[in-house]
Amino acid sequence: MAETKSDIKLIPDMDIDEISSKGDAEDAIETLRKAIRYHDYRYYVEDDPVISDAEYDKLMDTLEKLEDEYPDLQTEDSPTRQVGGEPKEEFGLVDHPEQMLSLKSVNEEKDVKNFDETCRDELDIDAPKYVCEPKYDGLAVELIYEKGILKQASTRGDGQNGEDITDNVRTINEVPLKLLDEADCDLPETLVVRGEAYIPKEKFSEMNRRRAEENEKTFANPRNAAAGSLRQLDPKVTANRPLHIYIYQMASAEEHGFESHWEVLQTLPKWGLRVNKDLSVQCKDIDEVIEQYQHSKEVREDLDYEIDGMVCKVDDLKSRKKLGNRSNSPRWAIAWKFPSKRERTVIRDIKVQVGRTGKLTPVAHLKPVDIGGVEVTRASLHNQNEIEEKDIRIGDTVIVERAGDVIPQVIKLISDERDGSEEKFTMPDECPVCGGEVVMSEDKKQTQCPNIDCEAQKRERIQHFVAKEAMDIEGLGKKRIVKLMNNGLIEDAPDLYDLTKEELMGLERFGEKSAQNLIDEIEESKEQTLDRFLYALGIPHVGSHMARLLAENFDTLGDLKKADEPALTDINEIGPEVARAVSVFFNEERNLEIIDKLMDAGFKLKNPHAKSGDQPLGGLKFVFTGQLEKWSRDEVKELVERLGGRATSSVSQETDYVVKGAGSGSKVDDARENDIPILDEDEFKELLEGKKNRV
Ligand code: IVH
């Protein structure tokens, strides 16, 4: 399919209020359809969109409005009637037993209230119940089970026909190949369920880091990574990707004897299908729906998977039937999107920043753009290699994404927008701050100013030391640090502890009160936890998480100082690179001097995370089998390790406990044979909480 780029405008300029004749409307509709078809192709077939989701939604919205206004211009093949993109032939096509619909999306509370009003009117009910769920930003998948056995898995495709990805989906651990029969009701002869396959955020970053190291193309976001991983002709590739799944729908649920979607969600896990229990909630009215939206928006950043909104669904299945469907979306559900995190903008300039370790980073200065309610003016371009790979130039139009707490990233170039005036950029040969010669690695991924006395590095080190995750000295922002440095009052972090109120009062814009507040804050920071202190030191590769890990494994700073590389790599999660960095750091005279000065200033470090403290599972080996309800496999593994134990995959003489979930099989038999205690999930929980005695 796909119109070629030359006949379409990516984002047609269009003011709907200026369209007053049918002729104009016809032209506008045609232009919009062409553009949308092209974007569908880029998104669904190529996994490589060139406009932001918000821009796409706007185009679709305009088209829908025009088609509503001019009904005779509606056609069967309009994108408003279609779902998704064309399936790729190479996969083999499958028919969906029931059309896989899309969801109508809205952005505003008033649109959701309208949705509720329509439901109330049409159903003639005061307050229909709703179920709210996250709107996952992954890839929709349909699973068909015959007599409990997974027979087919497919993508949504165009809604009628999808791509056959059965062999790929079989590699996802969370998709049972055989269903359990633990529910009160019988398993239907044929069960069709739908859900979303996704790659957790952290796994996505890890995967991208590895791909970058191996010079493979990185994925723009977890959605693309999930789609690219499942739409693979070789299932072995899929098997190596960290895919997960949440099931959110059962086709023909009423025919299977269910009365509500909520009942469906309670039953699916009993058959072994993974449902999101935390964020699927039943709401008694629209006010609760609105509350749930606020809640999901708040927890969004803390989830380990991407969501881009909340789906609100009428719960009662008979009511759903009454409400019916539009051509491509049900009238009983609505997707309430979060503010978009990806937008297009222009790179006005590229400037170079010098970090705390002397690393030079190219930063794109952008034409200001609102991304999800925050004005973004800068985005990281990482390094010279990345700029060349993405072929980014000054003047380019790009897509910028703001995800989590990370600084905005330039995701990709929109090369169609080039007019030839764009300028190439190369990293400078000299440090823009101290003027010293810089060194670039051969792969062009690192450019370093080796001068540790470079003013930029000094300032960044102090800024890092006082940051929120470190000493948390709120009164010391970048401007004040620069002022203190320029006045010769500080050079490094220990100097902060020699500052006096009088010295501060001698500076412009410091009154007695603000000077005293800052001195108090600095003083208070001396009562500190070991992990924050380690983070504050700015050891390369030691972020908050790593600092915490070190604090868990070494009771005191002294113990850590003494640790050699093998002792460090013995810790799960610490690889050779980090071990080396830590060891080198504590062997450098300059760093030891800084630490001594801080200690002399009166630092008192306590370590609430020390492992020797709270280790209810210390030394125990566990084997988990069957489907657990409270944790995913990864979660429970992490938990056990955090509490001092180990999780292994097969039962042996060394196994201390086997923990069984629903549908566990031969491992439980192995445990019995070997006299190994078998716990259910509740008993395991008691053990963690120290309520149950260890064997
Ligand atoms: S229900 C007819 N529930 O959104 C109902 N869909 O635009 C449609 N999606 O292709 C399915 N999270 O990939 C449903 N909790 C959720 C969802 C969800 C994400 C996706 C799904 C679908 C698209 C529809």
XYZ file of C-alpha atoms and ligand atoms in Angstrom:
719
model
C 0.000 0.000 0.000
C 1.561 3.194 1.311
C 1.262 6.264 -0.779
C 4.686 7.385 -1.703
C 5.932 10.338 0.199
C 5.836 12.636 -2.812
C 2.037 12.758 -3.074
C 1.295 13.379 0.555
C 1.735 16.105 3.070
C 2.766 14.681 6.440
C 0.648 17.117 8.391
C -1.732 18.943 6.105
C -2.317 22.536 7.191
C -6.000 22.767 7.720
C -8.454 25.048 9.428
C -11.737 23.243 9.625
C -13.662 26.481 10.210
C -12.595 27.734 6.824
C -14.112 24.795 4.996
C -17.562 25.923 3.951
C -18.289 24.207 0.641
C -18.663 20.572 -0.173
C -15.924 20.901 -2.793
C -13.437 22.177 -0.212
C -14.483 19.449 2.169
C -13.930 16.816 -0.494
C -10.392 18.040 -1.115
C -9.621 18.281 2.571
C -10.962 14.799 3.236
C -8.902 13.349 0.415
C -5.720 15.035 1.678
C -6.333 13.850 5.222
C -7.050 10.283 4.167
C -3.868 10.119 2.152
C -1.817 11.444 5.036
C -3.431 9.114 7.576
C -2.970 6.062 5.352
C 0.677 6.885 5.016
C 1.053 7.308 8.796
C -0.806 4.038 9.429
C 1.645 2.348 7.147
C 4.627 3.892 8.934
C 3.251 2.971 12.345
C 1.747 -0.463 11.834
C 3.766 -1.946 9.017
C 7.132 -0.271 9.351
C 7.048 0.247 13.142
C 8.599 3.594 12.307
C 6.181 6.509 12.729
C 7.148 9.953 11.480
C 4.677 12.086 13.410
C 3.714 12.170 17.045
C 0.671 10.353 18.402
C -0.947 13.675 19.250
C -0.508 14.909 15.702
C -1.976 11.691 14.364
C -4.959 11.916 16.692
C -5.555 15.474 15.541
C -5.628 14.450 11.868
C -8.043 11.639 12.608
C -10.223 13.923 14.661
C -10.433 16.496 11.852
C -11.307 13.780 9.348
C -14.007 12.396 11.605
C -15.497 15.838 12.084
C -15.564 16.521 8.339
C -17.106 13.148 7.602
C -19.758 13.767 10.255
C -20.561 17.104 8.701
C -20.668 15.798 5.139
C -22.107 12.289 5.438
C -22.250 11.753 1.655
C -18.493 12.011 1.551
C -18.150 9.018 3.867
C -16.686 5.955 2.182
C -16.160 2.375 3.215
C -12.417 2.607 2.762
C -11.875 5.748 4.841
C -9.273 5.388 7.610
C -12.074 6.284 10.040
C -13.604 2.901 9.162
C -10.398 0.975 9.422
C -8.516 -0.458 12.281
C -4.762 -0.588 12.313
C -2.590 -1.251 9.331
C -2.293 -3.821 6.630
C -0.880 -7.082 7.839
C 2.461 -8.097 6.351
C 1.956 -11.016 3.971
C 5.182 -12.803 4.936
C 3.636 -13.875 8.214
C 0.654 -15.706 6.840
C -2.719 -14.178 7.471
C -5.382 -15.277 9.896
C -9.023 -14.314 10.145
C -10.058 -12.867 13.465
C -13.171 -14.730 14.635
C -14.584 -11.384 15.779
C -13.359 -8.068 14.393
C -10.597 -6.528 16.495
C -11.794 -3.008 17.017
C -9.930 0.142 17.795
C -10.781 2.541 20.614
C -11.997 6.070 20.234
C -9.549 8.317 22.028
C -10.200 11.561 23.819
C -8.002 13.961 25.721
C -10.360 15.986 27.874
C -12.442 15.285 30.935
C -15.478 16.831 29.254
C -15.288 14.241 26.455
C -15.349 11.463 29.028
C -18.334 13.049 30.733
C -20.044 13.170 27.343
C -19.290 9.495 26.870
C -20.897 8.787 30.240
C -23.924 10.887 29.370
C -24.449 9.004 26.112
C -24.168 5.683 27.919
C -26.631 6.797 30.603
C -29.125 8.017 28.008
C -28.924 5.032 25.747
C -29.014 2.512 28.557
C -31.503 4.479 30.590
C -29.464 3.836 33.752
C -28.496 6.497 36.325
C -24.942 5.367 36.740
C -23.629 2.507 34.637
C -20.668 0.721 36.207
C -17.355 1.013 34.410
C -14.105 -0.868 34.473
C -10.967 1.210 34.054
C -7.707 -0.252 32.868
C -4.423 1.169 31.701
C -4.108 1.820 28.006
C -0.938 -0.108 27.322
C 1.449 1.200 24.746
C 2.466 -2.108 23.249
C 1.222 -4.422 20.554
C -2.298 -5.880 20.539
C -2.326 -9.671 20.329
C -5.130 -12.196 19.963
C -4.784 -15.681 21.451
C -7.025 -18.578 20.499
C -7.242 -21.615 22.744
C -8.985 -24.809 21.647
C -9.818 -27.156 24.514
C -7.351 -25.186 26.603
C -4.438 -25.486 24.176
C -2.914 -22.445 22.486
C -3.654 -22.854 18.810
C -3.122 -19.447 17.322
C -1.728 -16.022 18.116
C -2.016 -13.050 15.822
C -1.563 -9.304 15.572
C -4.510 -7.016 15.028
C -3.614 -6.219 11.422
C -6.486 -4.405 9.779
C -8.961 -5.691 12.356
C -10.361 -8.492 10.166
C -7.096 -10.156 9.242
C -4.014 -10.259 11.376
C -0.536 -11.693 11.060
C 0.072 -15.205 12.305
C 2.680 -14.882 15.044
C 1.859 -18.114 16.903
C 5.434 -19.416 17.060
C 6.707 -16.096 18.320
C 4.057 -15.739 21.009
C 4.781 -19.267 22.222
C 8.150 -17.981 23.382
C 6.572 -15.542 25.859
C 6.692 -17.220 29.242
C 3.573 -15.475 30.467
C 1.449 -16.942 27.674
C 0.388 -20.394 28.850
C 0.545 -23.009 26.120
C -2.041 -24.943 28.076
C -4.664 -23.251 30.208
C -5.311 -24.186 33.804
C -8.718 -25.315 34.882
C -8.933 -23.660 38.281
C -12.026 -21.530 37.734
C -15.504 -22.364 38.994
C -16.804 -22.282 35.452
C -15.848 -24.590 32.606
C -13.213 -23.688 30.088
C -14.927 -22.828 26.823
C -14.263 -25.226 23.954
C -12.821 -22.270 22.028
C -11.544 -19.324 24.001
C -10.501 -16.130 22.244
C -8.724 -13.545 24.379
C -6.909 -10.347 23.566
C -4.232 -8.425 25.301
C -1.184 -6.322 24.889
C 2.370 -7.580 24.555
C 4.976 -5.197 25.894
C 8.590 -4.814 26.930
C 9.155 -3.330 30.407
C 10.813 0.089 30.416
C 13.953 -1.007 32.214
C 14.424 -4.071 30.025
C 13.920 -1.828 27.023
C 16.735 0.502 28.088
C 18.969 -2.465 28.767
C 18.153 -3.958 25.385
C 18.843 -0.685 23.629
C 22.108 -0.200 25.492
C 23.232 -3.623 24.382
C 22.119 -3.008 20.810
C 23.997 0.277 20.740
C 27.126 -1.425 22.045
C 26.869 -4.017 19.327
C 26.255 -1.310 16.758
C 22.727 -2.476 16.049
C 19.884 -0.057 15.414
C 18.218 0.999 18.661
C 14.442 1.115 19.074
C 12.753 4.474 19.515
C 10.562 3.324 22.419
C 9.299 0.181 24.167
C 6.272 -0.052 21.864
C 8.387 -0.232 18.762
C 10.681 -2.685 20.474
C 7.724 -4.940 21.366
C 6.270 -4.716 17.872
C 9.654 -5.314 16.258
C 10.281 -8.275 18.543
C 6.986 -10.003 17.818
C 6.780 -9.269 14.123
C 9.858 -11.349 13.470
C 10.109 -14.119 10.995
C 12.496 -16.002 13.262
C 10.947 -17.022 16.614
C 14.432 -17.519 18.068
C 14.899 -13.766 17.902
C 11.593 -13.222 19.711
C 12.580 -15.731 22.377
C 15.499 -13.528 23.385
C 13.399 -10.434 23.858
C 11.972 -9.619 27.283
C 8.301 -9.700 26.257
C 5.423 -9.701 28.711
C 1.681 -9.666 28.281
C -1.485 -8.401 29.947
C -4.809 -9.833 28.850
C -7.703 -7.367 28.836
C -10.523 -8.866 26.815
C -12.437 -12.068 26.162
C -14.366 -12.382 22.918
C -17.944 -13.735 23.133
C -17.822 -13.475 26.924
C -21.609 -13.417 27.201
C -21.906 -16.636 25.222
C -19.495 -18.182 27.708
C -21.873 -17.317 30.538
C -20.326 -14.103 31.876
C -22.429 -11.135 32.883
C -19.757 -8.519 33.312
C -16.248 -7.677 32.203
C -15.220 -7.573 35.860
C -16.211 -11.232 36.207
C -14.115 -11.976 33.128
C -11.107 -10.260 34.683
C -11.494 -12.318 37.871
C -11.675 -15.547 35.920
C -8.870 -15.146 33.375
C -6.058 -15.560 35.959
C -7.630 -18.789 37.166
C -7.062 -20.120 33.683
C -3.473 -18.924 33.891
C -3.909 -15.743 31.841
C -2.181 -12.648 33.204
C -4.428 -9.740 34.113
C -3.304 -6.411 35.531
C -4.750 -6.625 39.008
C -3.289 -3.391 40.318
C -4.682 -0.998 37.797
C -7.894 -2.672 36.657
C -10.649 -1.271 38.809
C -14.406 -1.324 38.890
C -15.929 2.157 39.195
C -19.452 2.762 40.401
C -19.855 6.006 38.491
C -18.083 8.525 36.292
C -16.618 10.404 39.279
C -14.722 7.297 40.268
C -13.561 6.986 36.672
C -12.145 10.500 36.830
C -10.427 9.716 40.136
C -8.917 6.583 38.642
C -7.597 8.595 35.687
C -5.835 10.991 38.061
C -4.457 8.075 39.985
C -3.133 6.293 36.898
C -1.590 9.515 35.671
C 0.203 9.868 39.005
C 1.558 6.338 39.126
C 2.377 6.238 35.421
C 6.062 7.073 35.825
C 6.523 4.450 38.520
C 5.160 1.576 36.455
C 7.643 -0.698 34.794
C 5.668 -0.632 31.546
C 4.552 2.210 29.290
C 0.957 3.335 29.325
C -0.370 6.223 27.314
C -3.789 6.626 28.848
C -6.632 4.864 30.593
C -9.373 2.798 28.983
C -12.857 3.157 30.422
C -15.210 0.288 29.546
C -18.873 -0.295 30.358
C -18.813 -3.284 32.699
C -22.162 -4.956 32.066
C -22.048 -7.139 28.963
C -25.759 -6.784 28.105
C -25.348 -3.010 28.211
C -22.398 -3.310 25.849
C -24.574 -5.170 23.383
C -27.210 -2.447 23.626
C -24.663 0.267 22.945
C -23.154 -1.587 19.995
C -20.225 -0.585 17.835
C -19.268 2.103 15.379
C -17.563 0.935 12.226
C -14.171 0.731 13.870
C -14.689 1.210 17.597
C -17.135 0.151 20.270
C -19.571 2.687 21.722
C -19.114 1.096 25.139
C -15.505 2.048 25.654
C -13.275 5.039 25.381
C -9.544 5.642 25.654
C -8.720 8.701 27.730
C -5.232 9.610 26.670
C -2.536 11.157 28.852
C -0.833 14.245 27.521
C 1.466 13.105 24.727
C 5.125 12.603 25.511
C 6.375 12.809 21.963
C 6.260 15.870 19.752
C 7.876 17.307 16.658
C 10.063 20.336 16.763
C 13.076 21.964 15.125
C 16.724 21.890 16.244
C 17.848 25.504 16.276
C 21.370 24.828 17.441
C 23.624 22.181 18.920
C 25.797 23.165 21.883
C 28.254 21.189 23.930
C 27.958 20.629 27.687
C 30.735 19.451 29.964
C 29.662 16.972 32.627
C 30.988 16.137 36.047
C 33.357 13.492 34.757
C 34.588 15.693 31.929
C 32.354 14.033 29.384
C 31.291 16.333 26.551
C 27.672 15.929 25.514
C 26.072 17.546 22.490
C 22.744 19.117 23.423
C 20.096 20.125 20.918
C 18.629 23.574 21.536
C 15.072 23.299 20.312
C 12.309 25.519 19.139
C 10.271 25.406 22.398
C 7.609 22.731 22.293
C 4.983 21.689 24.807
C 5.337 18.018 25.614
C 2.671 16.781 27.973
C 2.340 20.103 29.729
C 6.071 20.833 30.052
C 7.899 23.264 27.824
C 10.920 21.520 26.347
C 13.787 23.575 24.932
C 16.697 21.109 25.093
C 17.286 17.489 24.331
C 20.292 15.257 24.643
C 21.995 14.007 21.501
C 24.348 11.734 23.500
C 27.457 11.654 21.328
C 28.980 12.161 17.904
C 28.282 8.584 16.866
C 24.584 8.972 17.651
C 24.383 12.245 15.714
C 25.927 10.578 12.699
C 23.775 7.480 12.979
C 20.582 9.456 13.212
C 21.976 11.879 10.659
C 20.920 14.880 12.720
C 21.819 18.397 11.591
C 21.180 21.895 12.861
C 17.874 23.071 11.383
C 16.357 19.576 11.236
C 12.805 18.732 12.204
C 12.868 15.902 14.718
C 10.667 13.944 17.094
C 11.459 14.574 20.723
C 10.264 12.333 23.522
C 10.034 13.056 27.214
C 9.888 9.751 29.073
C 10.014 9.340 32.832
C 12.501 11.557 34.571
C 15.144 11.320 31.888
C 16.096 14.413 29.960
C 14.182 14.716 26.709
C 15.621 12.649 23.884
C 15.747 13.299 20.175
C 14.122 10.134 18.944
C 14.416 10.582 15.236
C 14.845 12.786 12.275
C 12.023 13.584 9.892
C 14.084 13.673 6.749
C 11.076 14.552 4.601
C 11.179 18.045 6.086
C 14.706 18.879 4.906
C 15.131 21.808 2.539
C 18.910 21.707 2.163
C 19.690 24.549 4.556
C 20.533 22.184 7.446
C 24.088 22.190 8.774
C 26.145 19.216 9.879
C 27.607 19.248 13.373
C 30.873 17.831 14.686
C 32.143 17.790 18.258
C 34.800 20.450 18.925
C 38.513 19.678 19.366
C 38.714 21.927 22.426
C 36.759 21.967 25.664
C 34.251 24.820 25.379
C 34.884 25.738 29.034
C 38.611 25.401 29.765
C 39.853 25.415 26.174
C 41.979 22.305 26.742
C 42.307 19.687 24.069
C 39.612 17.005 24.191
C 39.924 13.322 23.406
C 37.406 11.405 21.320
C 37.165 7.607 21.447
C 37.551 5.691 18.231
C 33.882 4.699 18.055
C 33.008 8.392 18.557
C 30.796 7.537 21.519
C 32.891 9.360 24.132
C 34.467 12.785 24.025
C 36.382 13.696 27.124
C 37.960 16.823 28.582
C 40.801 15.293 30.629
C 41.350 18.390 32.763
C 39.821 17.594 36.159
C 40.340 21.196 37.203
C 38.128 22.402 34.369
C 35.654 24.812 35.981
C 32.710 23.030 34.374
C 33.684 19.715 35.935
C 34.192 21.290 39.336
C 30.793 22.956 39.231
C 29.051 19.803 38.006
C 30.676 17.771 40.784
C 29.366 20.166 43.407
C 25.957 20.272 41.769
C 25.837 16.490 41.848
C 26.928 16.438 45.481
C 24.064 18.659 46.634
C 21.400 17.120 44.331
C 18.132 15.734 45.633
C 19.221 12.077 45.548
C 22.506 13.018 47.223
C 22.859 15.591 50.057
C 19.569 17.200 49.082
C 20.679 20.763 49.843
C 17.776 22.564 48.262
C 19.160 26.056 48.831
C 22.087 25.410 46.502
C 21.019 25.707 42.917
C 23.323 26.073 39.959
C 23.332 29.881 40.119
C 24.380 29.996 43.768
C 27.104 27.425 43.202
C 28.493 29.522 40.364
C 28.350 32.592 42.583
C 30.209 30.843 45.402
C 32.811 29.542 42.969
C 33.282 32.906 41.278
C 33.837 34.519 44.659
C 36.494 32.020 45.522
C 34.486 30.568 48.419
C 34.287 26.993 47.164
C 36.294 24.753 44.878
C 34.958 21.366 45.869
C 32.279 19.725 48.017
C 34.198 19.746 51.342
C 34.556 23.538 51.050
C 30.804 23.822 51.570
C 31.315 22.732 55.169
C 33.703 25.632 55.858
C 31.285 28.312 54.670
C 30.218 30.847 57.266
C 27.080 32.911 57.528
C 29.162 36.105 57.275
C 30.819 34.982 54.067
C 27.447 34.302 52.501
C 26.040 37.635 53.694
C 28.889 39.348 51.906
C 27.463 38.145 48.618
C 24.863 39.854 46.542
C 21.284 38.643 47.157
C 22.064 36.907 50.445
C 20.250 38.303 53.438
C 20.844 37.150 56.994
C 17.934 34.771 56.903
C 18.756 33.087 53.604
C 22.405 32.790 54.646
C 21.441 31.147 57.928
C 19.015 28.792 56.179
C 21.684 27.619 53.813
C 24.226 27.119 56.596
C 21.636 25.083 58.557
C 20.851 22.978 55.544
C 24.508 22.257 54.912
C 24.991 21.352 58.562
C 22.020 18.967 58.535
C 23.368 17.144 55.511
C 26.144 15.696 57.665
C 23.711 13.224 59.226
C 23.622 11.042 56.205
C 22.928 7.536 54.928
C 25.752 5.608 53.311
C 23.960 5.087 49.999
C 23.302 8.811 49.521
C 26.867 9.607 50.444
C 28.175 7.093 47.897
C 25.925 8.528 45.240
C 27.061 12.057 46.093
C 30.706 11.142 45.605
C 30.005 10.840 41.903
C 31.764 7.537 41.331
C 31.463 6.776 37.609
C 28.597 4.301 36.900
C 27.264 4.588 40.449
C 23.767 6.004 40.278
C 21.188 5.854 43.085
C 20.329 2.242 42.439
C 23.941 1.091 42.379
C 24.755 3.142 45.491
C 21.937 1.423 47.317
C 23.165 -1.954 46.153
C 26.632 -1.184 47.478
C 25.196 -0.048 50.787
C 23.218 -3.268 51.021
C 26.369 -5.302 50.554
C 28.883 -3.313 52.567
C 27.997 -2.247 56.050
C 30.356 0.708 56.194
C 32.326 3.016 53.956
C 35.483 1.407 55.316
C 34.335 -2.058 54.203
C 33.628 -0.792 50.723
C 36.965 0.997 50.453
C 38.715 -2.281 51.194
C 36.723 -4.289 48.617
C 38.652 -5.463 45.559
C 37.161 -6.057 42.126
C 36.322 -9.765 42.624
C 34.499 -8.946 45.869
C 32.451 -6.406 43.968
C 31.640 -8.590 40.968
C 30.477 -11.282 43.382
C 27.428 -9.127 43.948
C 24.600 -9.935 41.635
C 23.951 -6.978 39.289
C 27.493 -5.614 39.566
C 29.450 -6.227 36.397
C 33.167 -5.783 35.712
C 32.808 -2.222 34.453
C 31.186 -0.940 37.649
C 33.510 -2.991 39.837
C 36.495 -1.449 38.084
C 35.131 2.071 38.397
C 34.476 1.660 42.128
C 37.842 0.140 42.781
C 39.705 2.775 40.757
C 37.796 5.525 42.531
C 38.784 4.352 45.993
C 42.394 3.986 44.967
C 42.838 7.538 43.818
C 44.576 9.800 46.291
C 42.494 12.811 45.317
C 39.215 11.050 46.015
C 40.432 9.722 49.346
C 41.428 13.224 50.330
C 37.941 14.530 49.561
C 36.391 11.732 51.620
C 38.759 12.456 54.531
C 37.934 16.139 54.423
C 34.212 15.363 54.507
C 34.689 13.033 57.442
C 36.740 15.679 59.233
C 33.897 18.117 58.641
C 31.799 15.850 60.844
C 29.891 13.500 58.565
C 28.046 10.733 60.395
C 27.029 7.892 58.096
C 24.410 5.347 59.015
C 23.441 2.421 56.876
C 19.829 1.359 57.151
C 20.219 -0.881 54.090
C 22.993 -3.091 55.399
C 22.266 -6.705 54.567
C 23.557 -7.981 57.830
C 20.413 -6.410 59.250
C 17.133 -7.517 57.798
C 17.759 -10.700 55.824
C 14.831 -13.032 56.415
C 15.791 -15.252 53.466
C 19.554 -15.118 54.004
C 21.215 -18.150 52.369
C 17.987 -19.892 51.322
C 17.440 -21.383 47.870
C 13.981 -21.344 46.305
C 12.363 -22.930 43.294
C 9.113 -21.384 42.048
C 6.642 -23.353 40.012
C 3.208 -22.658 38.520
C 1.522 -19.304 38.159
C 1.903 -16.993 41.145
C -0.793 -14.451 41.761
C 1.079 -11.789 43.705
C 4.282 -11.497 41.723
C 5.602 -12.122 38.265
C 8.554 -14.477 38.046
C 10.973 -11.608 37.652
C 9.490 -9.771 40.610
C 9.631 -12.710 42.965
C 13.208 -13.474 41.919
C 14.245 -9.941 42.629
C 12.455 -9.986 45.968
C 14.153 -13.189 47.085
C 17.555 -11.838 46.126
C 16.929 -8.610 47.899
C 16.142 -10.495 51.071
C 19.297 -12.543 50.853
C 18.034 -15.704 49.154
C 18.415 -17.212 45.709
C 15.868 -18.384 43.170
C 16.876 -21.294 40.959
C 14.993 -23.066 38.222
C 15.325 -26.732 39.091
C 14.857 -28.717 42.265
C 18.035 -30.209 43.704
C 19.393 -31.431 47.027
C 20.334 -27.839 47.776
C 16.825 -26.465 47.374
C 15.395 -25.258 50.660
C 11.820 -24.590 49.531
C 9.584 -25.107 46.533
C 6.899 -22.441 46.229
C 3.913 -23.497 44.211
C 1.426 -21.362 42.353
C -1.573 -22.430 40.314
C -0.959 -25.255 37.850
C 2.360 -26.392 39.233
C 3.503 -29.804 38.088
C 6.553 -32.009 38.202
C 8.668 -29.755 40.411
C 6.258 -30.289 43.270
C 6.637 -34.046 42.778
C 10.424 -33.647 42.764
C 10.193 -31.701 46.005
C 8.073 -34.403 47.630
C 10.493 -37.077 46.556
C 13.380 -35.155 48.063
C 11.491 -34.189 51.221
C 11.776 -30.508 50.426
C 9.134 -28.352 52.088
C 6.475 -27.043 49.695
C 4.929 -23.651 50.386
C 1.923 -22.006 48.856
C 2.017 -18.300 48.096
C 0.594 -17.257 51.460
C 3.054 -19.355 53.390
C 5.888 -17.932 51.331
C 4.655 -14.424 52.136
C 4.650 -15.266 55.843
C 8.212 -16.436 55.541
C 9.268 -13.152 53.972
C 7.519 -11.212 56.642
C 9.279 -13.236 59.281
C 5.931 -14.603 60.546
C 6.846 -18.144 59.638
C 9.865 -19.940 60.977
C 12.554 -21.063 58.600
C 13.349 -24.752 58.205
S -9.777 -3.176 24.773
C -12.693 -2.884 21.524
N -8.135 -2.498 26.654
O -5.744 0.049 22.262
C -11.814 -2.757 22.666
N -7.450 -2.110 24.409
O -7.162 1.582 20.124
C -10.397 -2.663 22.271
N -5.212 -1.141 24.226
O -5.604 -2.274 19.700
C -9.537 -3.444 23.105
N -4.782 -1.064 26.356
O -3.925 -2.476 21.479
C -8.343 -2.542 25.327
N -6.798 -1.993 28.457
C -6.980 -2.031 27.136
C -6.024 -1.574 26.209
C -6.293 -1.625 24.851
C -4.319 -0.814 25.151
C -4.954 -0.944 22.793
C -5.174 -2.169 21.997
C -6.061 -1.759 20.874
C -5.990 -0.281 20.926
C -7.294 0.297 20.518
